[in-house]
Amino acid sequence: MKKFMNSAGTLAQDSLEGFVAAHDDIVMFGAGRKYVRRRILSPGKVAIISGGGAGHEPMHTGFVGYGMLDAACTGHVFTSPTPDHIQAAIRETDGGAGTLLIVKNYDGDVMNFEMAAEMAMAEGTHRVETVIVNDDIAVERSARGTGRRGVAGTLVVEKIVGAAAQAGATLDDLRVLGDAAVAATRTMGVALKGTTVPQTTRETFLLGPDEMEVGIGIHGEPGRSREKVADASAIVALICTHILDDFGSLDGQPVLLFVNGLGGTPQSELYLVFGLARAFLQARGVIIARSLVGTYVTSLDMAGISITVTHLDQRLIGLWDAPVLTAALRW
Amino acid sequence: MKKFMNSAGTLAQDSLEGFVAAHDDIVMFGAGRKYVRRRILSPGKVAIISGGGAGHEPMHTGFVGYGMLDAACTGHVFTSPTPDHIQAAIRETDGGAGTLLIVKNYDGDVMNFEMAAEMAMAEGTHRVETVIVNDDIAVERSARGTGRRGVAGTLVVEKIVGAAAQAGATLDDLRVLGDAAVAATRTMGVALKGTTVPQTTRETFLLGPDEMEVGIGIHGEPGRSREKVADASAIVALICTHILDDFGSLDGQPVLLFVNGLGGTPQSELYLVFGLARAFLQARGVIIARSLVGTYVTSLDMAGISITVTHLDQRLIGLWDAPVLTAALRW
């Protein structure tokens, strides 16, 4: 699959330049044009920083703005940003109330964000805490790390924590809240076509005309099983059953239902999946209190979807509903 | 390419059901669950109605809401909605000030919307006017009609006319404004991969590994020429040169620059194209006064982009900036 790019090596940075130009009312480049920060910071507020490899757009740069992230650090495609860039973002956005890092559970990201936190704290003037997101129930171990991976649920955690930070929560409160939001969130995905990375312009895994990959991640890696492709109702039932089993029971409980596109799936199919997932969960007594449908946490051009369910309580509903003004999310 | 669907015949309606369920704070089904209308209509306001075949999502259903459309009529994939559904939408949304139909220039759409207008006017209580959108400079004639096609510029026309209607403009004013917005708008697109229609799950045209299709439309039809695939800078130069030539001159003029994804192109590539197009136009003296980047007017899963330029004046800038609250556009 071909790509609109000038070269594989410059795709991520060229794209970032266009992003900042398109949204310069909300964001600006930080030091060295290596990360994106809010144009207007709020002194006295805990800074919320996330990031990871490029290729997951609009995550994370699209989530920088009022009510969500203060900065997003981006590396090359599927490659963690380096600790010095993360450290610079911590330094530049620190409003005096400390910094919370939201990190997806991949070894590279966890290591680099941890190193950046230590380097920043060694300066003597920064307090830094970290929340690790691991919402993907598909695999307990992957080529990129130990434990569950961080996938689309990262958006939910960043929205909830970002809203609480905007409302003045303390760093300690935010870390506890972030861990609670992670614990309340489960995701699983299915792909019909693998990711085409810019270096090779070939798919990272090849599926036959009647195959689908169940439990895919967001780095073009295979999932937990390859199965015969099924109709949308069967795919939804498969994913939602795994999610409900993992929760134990959600009978009578309010949830956020988030259907996410992996990059190459048209919106018509996302809404179709949403309608089926909503009906499936409602038939099992789950209350769909909030919903989100769209292409938010991607794996370049992968044709795939993921379903995320977050168990809500009154506080989480209020934080989800709180105003947000970013390139990708606004209400 | 496989699809998340239960059957090709039900994809459009199943998707519409999910869409309405996801956005029931903004929209609801009209008569017979065949079109989507605003939940809250504004009496005394001119009703703005658009529509066309399914497969272009989020257009048009995603543009229904405050400041934009009152109703969107959707047919099967790439098939015009029938006149009786359009007539029902006219009847249901008429607030006493008349109805403006915004129609993309394809024979099927033009004929069915025209017939619906006549049927509605024959009832004796409705005034109906029509604006035809034909922003695509790539071809002067296609398999689906005579003259230039209506493509991504349709979003711009619907936003501008919708804002003026919301502000209380009369039906006659809106028709003149709509024609002016069309005349101020030019679009051209390029595809790297054709559309996969649900009936066959095969691509409508096959490109070799080093080919791109220049001047593609939004129904999976081929464009004006097949060329050797080029890097993003060359593609942007090709499109923007055609657009500038068609305008004559835009030196010193303010424009809206809208980079649109055709459905299967990741956001990173759209922003990359935007950055290059912005620089190209600025170097030729064009003032990028407003911008929009995203996947809005699609051809199912086609990997492609289009660039739209609208020549702005103070009135158009004000109407573009006016508040809008729809599923797909909100500010």
PDB file of C-alpha atoms in Angstrom, chain A residues 1-6 11 14-15 18-19 21-23 57-58 190 192-193 207-211 229 231-233 235 263-269 271-276 278 291 293 300-301 303-305 327 330-331, chain B residues 1-6 11 14-15 18-19 21-23 57-58 190 192-193 207-211 229 231-233 235 263-269 271-276 278 291 293 300-301 303-305 327 330-331:
ATOM      1  CA  MET A   1       0.000   0.000   0.000  1.00  0.00           C
ATOM      2  CA  LYS A   2       1.356   3.380  -1.073  1.00  0.00           C
ATOM      3  CA  LYS A   3       1.325   6.409   1.198  1.00  0.00           C
ATOM      4  CA  PHE A   4       1.058  10.162   0.842  1.00  0.00           C
ATOM      5  CA  MET A   5       4.565  11.020   2.044  1.00  0.00           C
ATOM      6  CA  ASN A   6       7.878  12.389   0.882  1.00  0.00           C
ATOM      7  CA  LEU A  11       6.649  11.122   7.512  1.00  0.00           C
ATOM      8  CA  ASP A  14       6.207  16.247   8.258  1.00  0.00           C
ATOM      9  CA  SER A  15       2.812  15.216   9.543  1.00  0.00           C
ATOM     10  CA  GLY A  18       1.058  20.063   9.279  1.00  0.00           C
ATOM     11  CA  PHE A  19      -0.841  19.265  12.453  1.00  0.00           C
ATOM     12  CA  ALA A  21      -0.040  24.543  11.411  1.00  0.00           C
ATOM     13  CA  ALA A  22      -3.666  23.402  11.188  1.00  0.00           C
ATOM     14  CA  HIS A  23      -4.366  23.825  14.899  1.00  0.00           C
ATOM     15  CA  GLU A  57      -3.028   9.655  15.180  1.00  0.00           C
ATOM     16  CA  PRO A  58      -5.039  11.518  16.319  1.00  0.00           C
ATOM     17  CA  VAL A 190     -10.267  -7.233  15.454  1.00  0.00           C
ATOM     18  CA  LEU A 192      -9.441  -7.396   8.609  1.00  0.00           C
ATOM     19  CA  LYS A 193      -6.145  -6.096   7.179  1.00  0.00           C
ATOM     20  CA  LEU A 207      -4.530 -12.176   6.126  1.00  0.00           C
ATOM     21  CA  GLY A 208      -6.185 -14.478   3.651  1.00  0.00           C
ATOM     22  CA  PRO A 209      -9.433 -13.398   1.957  1.00  0.00           C
ATOM     23  CA  ASP A 210     -11.468 -15.279   4.571  1.00  0.00           C
ATOM     24  CA  GLU A 211      -9.351 -14.528   7.647  1.00  0.00           C
ATOM     25  CA  VAL A 229     -13.878 -13.974   9.069  1.00  0.00           C
ATOM     26  CA  ASP A 231     -20.216 -11.209  10.092  1.00  0.00           C
ATOM     27  CA  ALA A 232     -20.323  -8.058  12.201  1.00  0.00           C
ATOM     28  CA  SER A 233     -22.816  -9.464  14.709  1.00  0.00           C
ATOM     29  CA  ILE A 235     -17.475 -10.233  15.760  1.00  0.00           C
ATOM     30  CA  GLY A 263      -7.281   3.926  10.703  1.00  0.00           C
ATOM     31  CA  GLY A 264      -8.453   2.271   7.496  1.00  0.00           C
ATOM     32  CA  THR A 265     -12.041   1.437   8.435  1.00  0.00           C
ATOM     33  CA  PRO A 266     -14.782   3.752   7.130  1.00  0.00           C
ATOM     34  CA  GLN A 267     -17.095   5.468   9.563  1.00  0.00           C
ATOM     35  CA  SER A 268     -20.160   3.634   8.220  1.00  0.00           C
ATOM     36  CA  GLU A 269     -18.708   0.368   9.565  1.00  0.00           C
ATOM     37  CA  TYR A 271     -21.450   3.077  13.443  1.00  0.00           C
ATOM     38  CA  LEU A 272     -22.710  -0.309  12.322  1.00  0.00           C
ATOM     39  CA  VAL A 273     -20.487  -1.991  14.941  1.00  0.00           C
ATOM     40  CA  PHE A 274     -21.594   0.540  17.556  1.00  0.00           C
ATOM     41  CA  GLY A 275     -25.277  -0.189  16.936  1.00  0.00           C
ATOM     42  CA  LEU A 276     -24.686  -3.938  17.293  1.00  0.00           C
ATOM     43  CA  ARG A 278     -24.982  -1.310  22.070  1.00  0.00           C
ATOM     44  CA  SER A 291     -20.873   6.666  23.887  1.00  0.00           C
ATOM     45  CA  VAL A 293     -17.662   6.427  17.867  1.00  0.00           C
ATOM     46  CA  LEU A 300      -1.665   3.752  10.584  1.00  0.00           C
ATOM     47  CA  ASP A 301      -4.003   2.339   7.894  1.00  0.00           C
ATOM     48  CA  ALA A 303      -8.582  -1.979   8.687  1.00  0.00           C
ATOM     49  CA  GLY A 304      -9.929  -2.869  12.081  1.00  0.00           C
ATOM     50  CA  ILE A 305     -12.082  -1.848  14.990  1.00  0.00           C
ATOM     51  CA  ALA A 327      -8.078  18.995  17.685  1.00  0.00           C
ATOM     52  CA  ARG A 330     -14.381  18.812  21.525  1.00  0.00           C
ATOM     53  CA  TRP A 331     -17.606  19.264  23.457  1.00  0.00           C
TER      54      TRP A 331
ATOM     55  CA  MET B   1     -11.177  -6.177   1.164  1.00  0.00           C
ATOM     56  CA  LYS B   2     -13.505  -7.490   3.851  1.00  0.00           C
ATOM     57  CA  LYS B   3     -15.968  -5.276   5.703  1.00  0.00           C
ATOM     58  CA  PHE B   4     -17.530  -5.119   9.127  1.00  0.00           C
ATOM     59  CA  MET B   5     -21.108  -5.803   8.065  1.00  0.00           C
ATOM     60  CA  ASN B   6     -23.852  -8.394   8.270  1.00  0.00           C
ATOM     61  CA  LEU B  11     -24.931  -2.187   5.528  1.00  0.00           C
ATOM     62  CA  ASP B  14     -27.542  -0.890   9.842  1.00  0.00           C
ATOM     63  CA  SER B  15     -24.949   1.865   9.905  1.00  0.00           C
ATOM     64  CA  GLY B  18     -25.987   2.941  14.848  1.00  0.00           C
ATOM     65  CA  PHE B  19     -25.423   6.565  13.878  1.00  0.00           C
ATOM     66  CA  ALA B  21     -28.327   5.704  18.402  1.00  0.00           C
ATOM     67  CA  ALA B  22     -24.889   7.274  18.966  1.00  0.00           C
ATOM     68  CA  HIS B  23     -26.076  10.853  18.398  1.00  0.00           C
ATOM     69  CA  GLU B  57     -19.962   9.190   5.654  1.00  0.00           C
ATOM     70  CA  PRO B  58     -19.831  11.350   7.698  1.00  0.00           C
ATOM     71  CA  VAL B 190      -5.920  11.668  -5.948  1.00  0.00           C
ATOM     72  CA  LEU B 192      -3.699   5.376  -4.180  1.00  0.00           C
ATOM     73  CA  LYS B 193      -6.294   2.586  -3.928  1.00  0.00           C
ATOM     74  CA  LEU B 207      -3.982   0.338  -9.424  1.00  0.00           C
ATOM     75  CA  GLY B 208      -0.555  -1.164  -9.908  1.00  0.00           C
ATOM     76  CA  PRO B 209       2.033  -0.845  -7.132  1.00  0.00           C
ATOM     77  CA  ASP B 210       3.488   2.280  -8.785  1.00  0.00           C
ATOM     78  CA  GLU B 211       0.256   3.884  -9.993  1.00  0.00           C
ATOM     79  CA  VAL B 229       2.839   7.461  -8.164  1.00  0.00           C
ATOM     80  CA  ASP B 231       5.824  11.818  -3.597  1.00  0.00           C
ATOM     81  CA  ALA B 232       3.446  13.959  -1.548  1.00  0.00           C
ATOM     82  CA  SER B 233       5.052  17.256  -2.574  1.00  0.00           C
ATOM     83  CA  ILE B 235       0.969  15.344  -5.735  1.00  0.00           C
ATOM     84  CA  GLY B 263     -11.989   7.040   3.930  1.00  0.00           C
ATOM     85  CA  GLY B 264      -8.945   4.756   4.044  1.00  0.00           C
ATOM     86  CA  THR B 265      -6.179   7.319   4.465  1.00  0.00           C
ATOM     87  CA  PRO B 266      -4.760   7.800   7.969  1.00  0.00           C
ATOM     88  CA  GLN B 267      -4.860  11.214   9.567  1.00  0.00           C
ATOM     89  CA  SER B 268      -1.073  11.474   9.671  1.00  0.00           C
ATOM     90  CA  GLU B 269      -1.032  11.607   5.862  1.00  0.00           C
ATOM     91  CA  TYR B 271      -1.903  16.551   8.006  1.00  0.00           C
ATOM     92  CA  LEU B 272       1.253  15.951   5.996  1.00  0.00           C
ATOM     93  CA  VAL B 273      -0.637  16.903   2.810  1.00  0.00           C
ATOM     94  CA  PHE B 274      -2.157  19.925   4.560  1.00  0.00           C
ATOM     95  CA  GLY B 275       1.272  21.210   5.619  1.00  0.00           C
ATOM     96  CA  LEU B 276       2.590  20.894   2.069  1.00  0.00           C
ATOM     97  CA  ARG B 278      -0.449  25.355   2.869  1.00  0.00           C
ATOM     98  CA  SER B 291      -8.376  25.507   7.443  1.00  0.00           C
ATOM     99  CA  VAL B 293      -8.279  18.694   7.909  1.00  0.00           C
ATOM    100  CA  LEU B 300     -16.111   4.049   1.569  1.00  0.00           C
ATOM    101  CA  ASP B 301     -12.536   2.826   2.182  1.00  0.00           C
ATOM    102  CA  ALA B 303      -7.159   5.477   0.081  1.00  0.00           C
ATOM    103  CA  GLY B 304      -7.047   8.996  -1.259  1.00  0.00           C
ATOM    104  CA  ILE B 305      -7.118  12.661  -0.469  1.00  0.00           C
ATOM    105  CA  ALA B 327     -21.913  14.713  14.851  1.00  0.00           C
ATOM    106  CA  ARG B 330     -18.558  21.199  15.977  1.00  0.00           C
ATOM    107  CA  TRP B 331     -17.134  24.525  17.042  1.00  0.00           C
TER     108      TRP B 331
END
